[in-house]
Amino acid sequence: MRRLTLYLVWGFCTASILGDVTGWRFPQQAAAVMLIVALGLDFRLWAPRGNGRLALILLGSALFLASLGGDMLKAISGVTNYSSVIALLLCVSLIRLPMIASGIDVPLRSLLARVGKSSRSNAVIASSAVLAPMLNLGTLSFMSSFLKNHSLPDTLSPASVTRGIGMSMLWAPSFAPIALVMAAFPNVSWLATLPIAITLLAGSALLAGSTVLGLRMQGDIDVGVAPQELHWNRLWFGAGLVGTALVTSVFFRLALHTPLTAAVSAPGIAVLAFWLIAAPTARKDWVVVLSDHTTRMWQAVIAESALFASSGVLAEVLKQPFWATELRHWFAFLNQPTWEAMAALILGVPILSIFGIHPI
């Protein structure tokens, strides 16, 4: 990775979070410029991919619609619409970095080794469900730090983590999807939704372990270590990392009243800082470690980032008066609490996802 790209990526993340926290336009605009430059420098990296091609189609469509009726410059500024989401994808990955660099993955896998092989996938599901309300999307990075490449078939571990996180989406008020829904419906309290949520949670837990319906996952999570290989100092260090992420998220959300995306992104940076402070030996090579990590993550999310950026431009065009007027019939239809409108939303989003369009 170019040193310039490294600076652009984390400069973009910093400016995006600062813009979310303060509400100032300048950091958000600076973040958009850095993102555009970074994507431009690595155009050949994302353009041939599926999301990259779709991003180019959406961007071309957005600019064409803007030329027919809209403000082209304002349309391009729509890159900021999803800047915070792209920053979130990059920042939550930082949680995984100190987990691996500090060797915490070994005692965590040792703990899992104490669970019978037939129950390990359920243990991973339960652990993910418990961690997700605290770490939000950082749960993915945390769990992958010690489970990656340790299951047969390869899909067993990620499927188990996905099920656990999915269960948290049904009830946890601190988890991103629930918080977003509750913010959209302020007249409905979380307690009022709890009877339905708990019922769905219980049903999903039963389905996850069901052998009758064939929904219990088959396979083996081979942790690769013996149960006695516990290192309590590393486990306590891992608990400190999780605690840092949780406290940071709560502080940003409740004390600073920041948008949820900033409250999810900031813990990744806080965990990295905690690691550098609590593990002095890590400071010597942290620039190299961060550079290598950023290279891998940027390559993993760059096409999706381009898709988000293009989607933001298209969204900005559709919000402009000319196209908003043209589309008012469809907006009115989706805003009506009818079975048809609800079916269009519930079924429409998964259908769009099949074609590679991100649910967000």
mmCIF file of C-alpha atoms in Angstrom:
data_model
loop_
_atom_site.group_PDB
_atom_site.id
_atom_site.type_symbol
_atom_site.label_atom_id
_atom_site.label_comp_id
_atom_site.label_asym_id
_atom_site.label_seq_id
_atom_site.Cartn_x
_atom_site.Cartn_y
_atom_site.Cartn_z
ATOM 1 C CA MET A 1 0.000 0.000 0.000
ATOM 2 C CA ARG A 2 1.222 3.499 -0.818
ATOM 3 C CA ARG A 3 2.087 5.585 2.218
ATOM 4 C CA LEU A 4 -0.190 8.292 0.760
ATOM 5 C CA THR A 5 -3.146 5.893 0.663
ATOM 6 C CA LEU A 6 -2.482 4.910 4.271
ATOM 7 C CA TYR A 7 -2.641 8.555 5.339
ATOM 8 C CA LEU A 8 -5.745 9.168 3.223
ATOM 9 C CA VAL A 9 -7.628 6.169 4.636
ATOM 10 C CA TRP A 10 -7.094 7.023 8.301
ATOM 11 C CA GLY A 11 -7.331 10.754 7.667
ATOM 12 C CA PHE A 12 -10.715 10.051 6.116
ATOM 13 C CA CYS A 13 -11.812 7.977 9.137
ATOM 14 C CA THR A 14 -10.654 10.648 11.594
ATOM 15 C CA ALA A 15 -12.369 13.470 9.709
ATOM 16 C CA SER A 16 -15.567 11.444 9.318
ATOM 17 C CA ILE A 17 -15.803 10.672 13.047
ATOM 18 C CA LEU A 18 -14.941 14.281 13.930
ATOM 19 C CA GLY A 19 -17.706 15.481 11.619
ATOM 20 C CA ASP A 20 -20.186 13.082 13.235
ATOM 21 C CA VAL A 21 -19.225 14.171 16.752
ATOM 22 C CA THR A 22 -19.207 17.931 16.130
ATOM 23 C CA GLY A 23 -21.737 18.218 13.329
ATOM 24 C CA TRP A 24 -19.358 20.532 11.460
ATOM 25 C CA ARG A 25 -19.493 20.450 7.679
ATOM 26 C CA PHE A 26 -15.780 21.021 7.039
ATOM 27 C CA PRO A 27 -14.532 17.680 8.474
ATOM 28 C CA GLN A 28 -17.255 15.862 6.535
ATOM 29 C CA GLN A 29 -16.254 17.621 3.323
ATOM 30 C CA ALA A 30 -12.574 16.905 3.999
ATOM 31 C CA ALA A 31 -13.443 13.242 4.580
ATOM 32 C CA ALA A 32 -15.281 13.112 1.254
ATOM 33 C CA VAL A 33 -12.308 14.610 -0.601
ATOM 34 C CA MET A 34 -9.852 12.149 0.970
ATOM 35 C CA LEU A 35 -12.152 9.225 0.156
ATOM 36 C CA ILE A 36 -12.508 10.309 -3.475
ATOM 37 C CA VAL A 37 -8.724 10.688 -3.841
ATOM 38 C CA ALA A 38 -8.066 7.293 -2.213
ATOM 39 C CA LEU A 39 -10.610 5.585 -4.473
ATOM 40 C CA GLY A 40 -9.150 7.364 -7.489
ATOM 41 C CA LEU A 41 -5.608 6.227 -6.685
ATOM 42 C CA ASP A 42 -6.742 2.602 -6.372
ATOM 43 C CA PHE A 43 -9.290 2.657 -9.195
ATOM 44 C CA ARG A 44 -7.827 -0.485 -10.801
ATOM 45 C CA LEU A 45 -8.211 -2.337 -7.508
ATOM 46 C CA TRP A 46 -11.992 -1.939 -7.145
ATOM 47 C CA ALA A 47 -13.361 -1.220 -10.627
ATOM 48 C CA PRO A 48 -13.168 -4.838 -11.957
ATOM 49 C CA ARG A 49 -15.046 -6.289 -8.949
ATOM 50 C CA GLY A 50 -18.786 -6.851 -8.790
ATOM 51 C CA ASN A 51 -19.491 -4.050 -6.325
ATOM 52 C CA GLY A 52 -17.047 -1.868 -8.226
ATOM 53 C CA ARG A 53 -18.845 -2.325 -11.534
ATOM 54 C CA LEU A 54 -22.160 -1.666 -9.823
ATOM 55 C CA ALA A 55 -20.674 1.464 -8.240
ATOM 56 C CA LEU A 56 -19.676 2.755 -11.682
ATOM 57 C CA ILE A 57 -23.179 2.067 -13.017
ATOM 58 C CA LEU A 58 -24.805 3.893 -10.092
ATOM 59 C CA LEU A 59 -22.384 6.806 -10.367
ATOM 60 C CA GLY A 60 -22.971 7.113 -14.104
ATOM 61 C CA SER A 61 -26.745 6.956 -13.574
ATOM 62 C CA ALA A 62 -26.588 9.563 -10.811
ATOM 63 C CA LEU A 63 -24.552 12.000 -12.888
ATOM 64 C CA PHE A 64 -26.845 11.464 -15.883
ATOM 65 C CA LEU A 65 -29.956 12.169 -13.759
ATOM 66 C CA ALA A 66 -28.261 15.224 -12.263
ATOM 67 C CA SER A 67 -27.557 16.567 -15.737
ATOM 68 C CA LEU A 68 -31.243 16.194 -16.648
ATOM 69 C CA GLY A 69 -32.579 17.951 -13.594
ATOM 70 C CA GLY A 70 -30.439 18.804 -10.603
ATOM 71 C CA ASP A 71 -27.322 20.361 -9.193
ATOM 72 C CA MET A 72 -24.230 18.419 -10.310
ATOM 73 C CA LEU A 73 -21.898 19.840 -7.636
ATOM 74 C CA LYS A 74 -24.408 19.149 -4.873
ATOM 75 C CA ALA A 75 -24.866 15.636 -6.244
ATOM 76 C CA ILE A 76 -21.131 14.910 -5.946
ATOM 77 C CA SER A 77 -21.211 16.154 -2.350
ATOM 78 C CA GLY A 78 -23.533 13.214 -1.672
ATOM 79 C CA VAL A 79 -20.398 11.126 -1.105
ATOM 80 C CA THR A 80 -20.685 12.332 2.503
ATOM 81 C CA ASN A 81 -24.043 10.523 2.903
ATOM 82 C CA TYR A 82 -22.319 7.221 3.616
ATOM 83 C CA SER A 83 -18.861 8.362 4.709
ATOM 84 C CA SER A 84 -19.582 7.407 8.306
ATOM 85 C CA VAL A 85 -20.593 3.882 7.251
ATOM 86 C CA ILE A 86 -17.352 3.390 5.307
ATOM 87 C CA ALA A 87 -15.362 4.705 8.291
ATOM 88 C CA LEU A 88 -17.236 2.234 10.486
ATOM 89 C CA LEU A 89 -16.204 -0.703 8.285
ATOM 90 C CA LEU A 90 -12.556 0.314 8.560
ATOM 91 C CA CYS A 91 -12.508 1.265 12.251
ATOM 92 C CA VAL A 92 -14.227 -1.823 13.657
ATOM 93 C CA SER A 93 -11.536 -3.934 12.000
ATOM 94 C CA LEU A 94 -8.987 -2.375 14.357
ATOM 95 C CA ILE A 95 -10.439 -4.405 17.231
ATOM 96 C CA ARG A 96 -9.002 -7.529 15.611
ATOM 97 C CA LEU A 97 -5.491 -6.089 15.351
ATOM 98 C CA PRO A 98 -4.437 -6.123 19.047
ATOM 99 C CA MET A 99 -6.205 -9.448 19.560
ATOM 100 C CA ILE A 100 -3.867 -11.136 17.098
ATOM 101 C CA ALA A 101 -0.736 -9.103 17.809
ATOM 102 C CA SER A 102 -0.999 -9.756 21.573
ATOM 103 C CA GLY A 103 -1.571 -13.485 21.208
ATOM 104 C CA ILE A 104 -4.983 -13.378 22.901
ATOM 105 C CA ASP A 105 -6.330 -15.792 20.310
ATOM 106 C CA VAL A 106 -4.473 -18.731 21.942
ATOM 107 C CA PRO A 107 -6.156 -18.620 25.394
ATOM 108 C CA LEU A 108 -9.529 -17.879 23.790
ATOM 109 C CA ARG A 109 -9.251 -20.968 21.636
ATOM 110 C CA SER A 110 -8.058 -22.861 24.703
ATOM 111 C CA LEU A 111 -11.257 -21.912 26.497
ATOM 112 C CA LEU A 112 -13.298 -23.105 23.536
ATOM 113 C CA ALA A 113 -11.317 -26.378 23.536
ATOM 114 C CA ARG A 114 -12.888 -27.165 26.911
ATOM 115 C CA VAL A 115 -16.272 -27.384 25.202
ATOM 116 C CA GLY A 116 -17.220 -30.652 23.528
ATOM 117 C CA LYS A 117 -16.805 -30.665 19.754
ATOM 118 C CA SER A 118 -20.524 -31.217 19.172
ATOM 119 C CA SER A 119 -21.368 -28.106 21.225
ATOM 120 C CA ARG A 120 -18.679 -25.692 20.024
ATOM 121 C CA SER A 121 -20.767 -24.102 17.276
ATOM 122 C CA ASN A 122 -23.538 -23.439 19.807
ATOM 123 C CA ALA A 123 -20.958 -21.976 22.207
ATOM 124 C CA VAL A 124 -19.805 -19.615 19.448
ATOM 125 C CA ILE A 125 -23.421 -18.640 18.729
ATOM 126 C CA ALA A 126 -24.063 -17.913 22.409
ATOM 127 C CA SER A 127 -20.798 -15.954 22.801
ATOM 128 C CA SER A 128 -21.553 -13.835 19.737
ATOM 129 C CA ALA A 129 -25.076 -13.132 20.978
ATOM 130 C CA VAL A 130 -23.700 -11.943 24.340
ATOM 131 C CA LEU A 131 -20.857 -9.853 22.873
ATOM 132 C CA ALA A 132 -22.847 -8.173 20.088
ATOM 133 C CA PRO A 133 -24.812 -5.786 22.366
ATOM 134 C CA MET A 134 -21.464 -4.613 23.800
ATOM 135 C CA LEU A 135 -19.191 -4.580 20.734
ATOM 136 C CA ASN A 136 -21.801 -4.089 18.007
ATOM 137 C CA LEU A 137 -20.253 -4.871 14.618
ATOM 138 C CA GLY A 138 -16.872 -5.139 16.334
ATOM 139 C CA THR A 139 -18.055 -8.613 17.365
ATOM 140 C CA LEU A 140 -17.162 -9.796 13.869
ATOM 141 C CA SER A 141 -13.565 -8.654 14.241
ATOM 142 C CA PHE A 142 -13.299 -10.024 17.772
ATOM 143 C CA MET A 143 -14.602 -13.495 16.946
ATOM 144 C CA SER A 144 -12.632 -13.768 13.710
ATOM 145 C CA SER A 145 -9.413 -12.960 15.606
ATOM 146 C CA PHE A 146 -9.322 -16.510 17.008
ATOM 147 C CA LEU A 147 -11.792 -18.491 14.869
ATOM 148 C CA LYS A 148 -10.591 -17.721 11.362
ATOM 149 C CA ASN A 149 -9.403 -20.860 9.548
ATOM 150 C CA HIS A 150 -10.345 -23.073 12.500
ATOM 151 C CA SER A 151 -13.481 -24.815 11.294
ATOM 152 C CA LEU A 152 -14.460 -27.600 8.938
ATOM 153 C CA PRO A 153 -16.264 -26.716 6.741
ATOM 154 C CA ASP A 154 -14.861 -23.199 6.480
ATOM 155 C CA THR A 155 -18.352 -21.706 6.716
ATOM 156 C CA LEU A 156 -19.111 -23.183 10.148
ATOM 157 C CA SER A 157 -17.457 -20.476 12.274
ATOM 158 C CA PRO A 158 -18.732 -17.456 10.300
ATOM 159 C CA ALA A 159 -22.218 -18.994 10.140
ATOM 160 C CA SER A 160 -22.193 -19.497 13.920
ATOM 161 C CA VAL A 161 -21.073 -15.909 14.538
ATOM 162 C CA THR A 162 -23.713 -14.638 12.114
ATOM 163 C CA ARG A 163 -26.453 -16.513 13.942
ATOM 164 C CA GLY A 164 -25.349 -15.121 17.287
ATOM 165 C CA ILE A 165 -25.240 -11.543 15.995
ATOM 166 C CA GLY A 166 -28.615 -12.089 14.304
ATOM 167 C CA MET A 167 -30.121 -13.035 17.654
ATOM 168 C CA SER A 168 -28.864 -9.790 19.189
ATOM 169 C CA MET A 169 -30.462 -7.845 16.346
ATOM 170 C CA LEU A 170 -33.843 -9.059 17.618
ATOM 171 C CA TRP A 171 -33.723 -7.463 21.057
ATOM 172 C CA ALA A 172 -30.580 -5.575 22.124
ATOM 173 C CA PRO A 173 -31.266 -1.798 22.348
ATOM 174 C CA SER A 174 -27.533 -1.068 22.165
ATOM 175 C CA PHE A 175 -27.121 -2.901 18.869
ATOM 176 C CA ALA A 176 -27.103 -0.786 15.730
ATOM 177 C CA PRO A 177 -30.237 -2.085 13.934
ATOM 178 C CA ILE A 178 -32.437 -1.880 17.047
ATOM 179 C CA ALA A 179 -31.148 1.590 17.946
ATOM 180 C CA LEU A 180 -31.858 2.834 14.422
ATOM 181 C CA VAL A 181 -35.397 1.433 14.456
ATOM 182 C CA MET A 182 -36.143 2.899 17.901
ATOM 183 C CA ALA A 183 -34.831 6.278 16.746
ATOM 184 C CA ALA A 184 -37.208 6.147 13.784
ATOM 185 C CA PHE A 185 -40.184 5.379 16.058
ATOM 186 C CA PRO A 186 -39.628 7.492 19.205
ATOM 187 C CA ASN A 187 -43.214 6.977 20.428
ATOM 188 C CA VAL A 188 -42.637 3.239 20.835
ATOM 189 C CA SER A 189 -40.588 2.261 23.859
ATOM 190 C CA TRP A 190 -38.093 -0.576 23.829
ATOM 191 C CA LEU A 191 -39.977 -2.290 26.672
ATOM 192 C CA ALA A 192 -43.122 -2.330 24.550
ATOM 193 C CA THR A 193 -41.334 -4.318 21.854
ATOM 194 C CA LEU A 194 -39.657 -6.717 24.286
ATOM 195 C CA PRO A 195 -42.436 -9.382 24.443
ATOM 196 C CA ILE A 196 -42.264 -9.865 20.679
ATOM 197 C CA ALA A 197 -38.460 -9.591 20.600
ATOM 198 C CA ILE A 198 -37.941 -12.158 23.363
ATOM 199 C CA THR A 199 -40.352 -14.547 21.655
ATOM 200 C CA LEU A 200 -38.436 -14.219 18.388
ATOM 201 C CA LEU A 201 -35.137 -14.637 20.242
ATOM 202 C CA ALA A 202 -36.353 -17.839 21.913
ATOM 203 C CA GLY A 203 -37.627 -19.145 18.582
ATOM 204 C CA SER A 204 -34.324 -18.413 16.836
ATOM 205 C CA ALA A 205 -32.378 -20.124 19.639
ATOM 206 C CA LEU A 206 -34.565 -23.243 19.312
ATOM 207 C CA LEU A 207 -34.175 -23.266 15.540
ATOM 208 C CA ALA A 208 -30.399 -22.858 15.790
ATOM 209 C CA GLY A 209 -30.108 -26.030 17.872
ATOM 210 C CA SER A 210 -32.828 -27.978 16.114
ATOM 211 C CA THR A 211 -31.861 -31.381 14.774
ATOM 212 C CA VAL A 212 -35.437 -32.222 13.731
ATOM 213 C CA LEU A 213 -35.594 -29.391 11.196
ATOM 214 C CA GLY A 214 -32.021 -29.953 10.086
ATOM 215 C CA LEU A 215 -31.011 -26.424 11.065
ATOM 216 C CA ARG A 216 -28.301 -27.412 13.505
ATOM 217 C CA MET A 217 -24.985 -26.859 11.792
ATOM 218 C CA GLN A 218 -22.799 -29.862 11.171
ATOM 219 C CA GLY A 219 -19.017 -29.759 11.303
ATOM 220 C CA ASP A 220 -16.143 -29.238 13.679
ATOM 221 C CA ILE A 221 -14.380 -26.204 15.115
ATOM 222 C CA ASP A 222 -10.814 -27.440 15.563
ATOM 223 C CA VAL A 223 -9.244 -24.867 17.866
ATOM 224 C CA GLY A 224 -5.761 -26.313 17.456
ATOM 225 C CA VAL A 225 -4.699 -25.992 21.113
ATOM 226 C CA ALA A 226 -5.027 -28.068 24.278
ATOM 227 C CA PRO A 227 -7.567 -27.052 26.964
ATOM 228 C CA GLN A 228 -4.851 -26.528 29.579
ATOM 229 C CA GLU A 229 -3.026 -23.864 27.553
ATOM 230 C CA LEU A 230 -4.621 -20.959 29.417
ATOM 231 C CA HIS A 231 -2.785 -17.662 29.899
ATOM 232 C CA TRP A 232 -4.796 -15.649 32.391
ATOM 233 C CA ASN A 233 -2.778 -12.479 31.901
ATOM 234 C CA ARG A 234 -3.688 -12.507 28.218
ATOM 235 C CA LEU A 235 -7.331 -13.202 29.028
ATOM 236 C CA TRP A 236 -7.423 -10.223 31.393
ATOM 237 C CA PHE A 237 -5.789 -8.120 28.705
ATOM 238 C CA GLY A 238 -8.508 -9.245 26.288
ATOM 239 C CA ALA A 239 -11.149 -8.322 28.861
ATOM 240 C CA GLY A 240 -9.526 -4.883 29.068
ATOM 241 C CA LEU A 241 -9.806 -4.484 25.302
ATOM 242 C CA VAL A 242 -13.494 -5.462 25.345
ATOM 243 C CA GLY A 243 -14.121 -3.142 28.307
ATOM 244 C CA THR A 244 -12.407 -0.272 26.509
ATOM 245 C CA ALA A 245 -14.591 -0.813 23.449
ATOM 246 C CA LEU A 246 -17.759 -0.942 25.561
ATOM 247 C CA VAL A 247 -16.968 2.161 27.649
ATOM 248 C CA THR A 248 -15.992 4.153 24.544
ATOM 249 C CA SER A 249 -19.187 3.211 22.728
ATOM 250 C CA VAL A 250 -21.392 4.096 25.707
ATOM 251 C CA PHE A 251 -19.532 7.393 26.244
ATOM 252 C CA PHE A 252 -19.899 8.488 22.631
ATOM 253 C CA ARG A 253 -23.546 7.471 22.477
ATOM 254 C CA LEU A 254 -24.865 8.622 25.854
ATOM 255 C CA ALA A 255 -22.458 11.393 26.913
ATOM 256 C CA LEU A 256 -21.607 12.979 23.566
ATOM 257 C CA HIS A 257 -24.920 12.020 21.874
ATOM 258 C CA THR A 258 -23.102 11.177 18.648
ATOM 259 C CA PRO A 259 -24.705 9.290 15.758
ATOM 260 C CA LEU A 260 -24.625 5.534 16.147
ATOM 261 C CA THR A 261 -22.009 5.117 13.416
ATOM 262 C CA ALA A 262 -19.497 7.210 15.390
ATOM 263 C CA ALA A 263 -20.298 5.301 18.590
ATOM 264 C CA VAL A 264 -19.489 2.060 16.763
ATOM 265 C CA SER A 265 -16.386 3.379 14.965
ATOM 266 C CA ALA A 266 -14.668 5.102 17.901
ATOM 267 C CA PRO A 267 -14.139 1.903 19.964
ATOM 268 C CA GLY A 268 -11.839 0.521 17.261
ATOM 269 C CA ILE A 269 -9.504 3.496 17.631
ATOM 270 C CA ALA A 270 -9.801 3.379 21.444
ATOM 271 C CA VAL A 271 -8.876 -0.320 21.501
ATOM 272 C CA LEU A 272 -5.800 0.352 19.362
ATOM 273 C CA ALA A 273 -4.770 3.165 21.730
ATOM 274 C CA PHE A 274 -5.335 0.920 24.782
ATOM 275 C CA TRP A 275 -3.127 -1.742 23.214
ATOM 276 C CA LEU A 276 -0.290 0.712 22.565
ATOM 277 C CA ILE A 277 -0.483 2.091 26.114
ATOM 278 C CA ALA A 278 -0.844 -1.237 27.941
ATOM 279 C CA ALA A 279 1.663 -3.172 25.810
ATOM 280 C CA PRO A 280 4.808 -1.034 25.460
ATOM 281 C CA THR A 281 6.586 -3.692 23.400
ATOM 282 C CA ALA A 282 3.971 -3.231 20.686
ATOM 283 C CA ARG A 283 4.910 0.399 20.107
ATOM 284 C CA LYS A 284 8.121 -0.407 18.244
ATOM 285 C CA ASP A 285 6.451 -2.034 15.246
ATOM 286 C CA TRP A 286 2.950 -0.592 15.450
ATOM 287 C CA VAL A 287 3.319 1.504 12.291
ATOM 288 C CA VAL A 288 4.288 -1.566 10.255
ATOM 289 C CA VAL A 289 1.536 -3.658 11.847
ATOM 290 C CA LEU A 290 -1.087 -0.970 11.196
ATOM 291 C CA SER A 291 0.141 -0.508 7.633
ATOM 292 C CA ASP A 292 -0.107 -4.233 6.873
ATOM 293 C CA HIS A 293 -3.538 -4.421 8.507
ATOM 294 C CA THR A 294 -4.790 -1.382 6.584
ATOM 295 C CA THR A 295 -3.591 -2.855 3.308
ATOM 296 C CA ARG A 296 -5.607 -6.029 3.891
ATOM 297 C CA MET A 297 -8.718 -4.214 5.105
ATOM 298 C CA TRP A 298 -8.655 -1.565 2.383
ATOM 299 C CA GLN A 299 -8.434 -4.255 -0.273
ATOM 300 C CA ALA A 300 -11.352 -6.067 1.394
ATOM 301 C CA VAL A 301 -13.715 -3.072 1.640
ATOM 302 C CA ILE A 302 -12.603 -0.815 -1.207
ATOM 303 C CA ALA A 303 -15.192 -2.060 -3.719
ATOM 304 C CA GLU A 304 -17.948 -1.785 -1.131
ATOM 305 C CA SER A 305 -16.694 1.691 -0.217
ATOM 306 C CA ALA A 306 -16.937 2.730 -3.859
ATOM 307 C CA LEU A 307 -20.480 1.347 -3.916
ATOM 308 C CA PHE A 308 -21.417 3.351 -0.808
ATOM 309 C CA ALA A 309 -19.890 6.512 -2.240
ATOM 310 C CA SER A 310 -21.775 6.104 -5.535
ATOM 311 C CA SER A 311 -24.989 5.295 -3.668
ATOM 312 C CA GLY A 312 -24.572 8.509 -1.690
ATOM 313 C CA VAL A 313 -24.296 10.498 -4.912
ATOM 314 C CA LEU A 314 -27.412 8.824 -6.324
ATOM 315 C CA ALA A 315 -29.324 9.417 -3.075
ATOM 316 C CA GLU A 316 -28.386 13.090 -3.175
ATOM 317 C CA VAL A 317 -29.672 13.377 -6.745
ATOM 318 C CA LEU A 318 -32.984 11.714 -5.879
ATOM 319 C CA LYS A 319 -33.436 14.120 -2.940
ATOM 320 C CA GLN A 320 -33.180 17.165 -5.196
ATOM 321 C CA PRO A 321 -36.533 18.880 -5.934
ATOM 322 C CA PHE A 322 -36.967 17.749 -9.545
ATOM 323 C CA TRP A 323 -36.486 14.028 -8.938
ATOM 324 C CA ALA A 324 -38.109 14.084 -5.488
ATOM 325 C CA THR A 325 -41.263 15.407 -7.174
ATOM 326 C CA GLU A 326 -41.091 12.754 -9.868
ATOM 327 C CA LEU A 327 -40.734 9.988 -7.268
ATOM 328 C CA ARG A 328 -43.243 11.311 -4.717
ATOM 329 C CA HIS A 329 -45.796 8.619 -5.654
ATOM 330 C CA TRP A 330 -43.374 5.811 -4.729
ATOM 331 C CA PHE A 331 -42.305 7.557 -1.531
ATOM 332 C CA ALA A 332 -45.951 7.986 -0.538
ATOM 333 C CA PHE A 333 -46.625 4.317 -1.240
ATOM 334 C CA LEU A 334 -43.751 3.086 0.918
ATOM 335 C CA ASN A 335 -44.689 5.440 3.769
ATOM 336 C CA GLN A 336 -48.188 3.978 4.078
ATOM 337 C CA PRO A 337 -48.650 1.256 6.741
ATOM 338 C CA THR A 338 -50.317 -1.135 4.291
ATOM 339 C CA TRP A 339 -49.582 -4.824 3.743
ATOM 340 C CA GLU A 340 -48.443 -4.031 0.208
ATOM 341 C CA ALA A 341 -45.963 -1.383 1.354
ATOM 342 C CA MET A 342 -44.612 -3.578 4.161
ATOM 343 C CA ALA A 343 -44.242 -6.509 1.761
ATOM 344 C CA ALA A 344 -42.361 -4.270 -0.684
ATOM 345 C CA LEU A 345 -39.887 -3.312 2.042
ATOM 346 C CA ILE A 346 -39.528 -6.730 3.690
ATOM 347 C CA LEU A 347 -39.125 -8.617 0.418
ATOM 348 C CA GLY A 348 -37.615 -5.833 -1.666
ATOM 349 C CA VAL A 349 -34.437 -5.349 0.374
ATOM 350 C CA PRO A 350 -33.380 -9.036 0.231
ATOM 351 C CA ILE A 351 -34.172 -9.145 -3.489
ATOM 352 C CA LEU A 352 -31.968 -6.108 -4.096
ATOM 353 C CA SER A 353 -29.237 -7.743 -2.002
ATOM 354 C CA ILE A 354 -29.282 -10.765 -4.308
ATOM 355 C CA PHE A 355 -28.290 -8.423 -7.152
ATOM 356 C CA GLY A 356 -25.385 -7.045 -5.136
ATOM 357 C CA ILE A 357 -27.029 -3.860 -3.840
ATOM 358 C CA HIS A 358 -26.098 -3.352 -0.197
ATOM 359 C CA PRO A 359 -29.105 -3.334 2.203
ATOM 360 C CA ILE A 360 -28.054 0.023 3.668
#
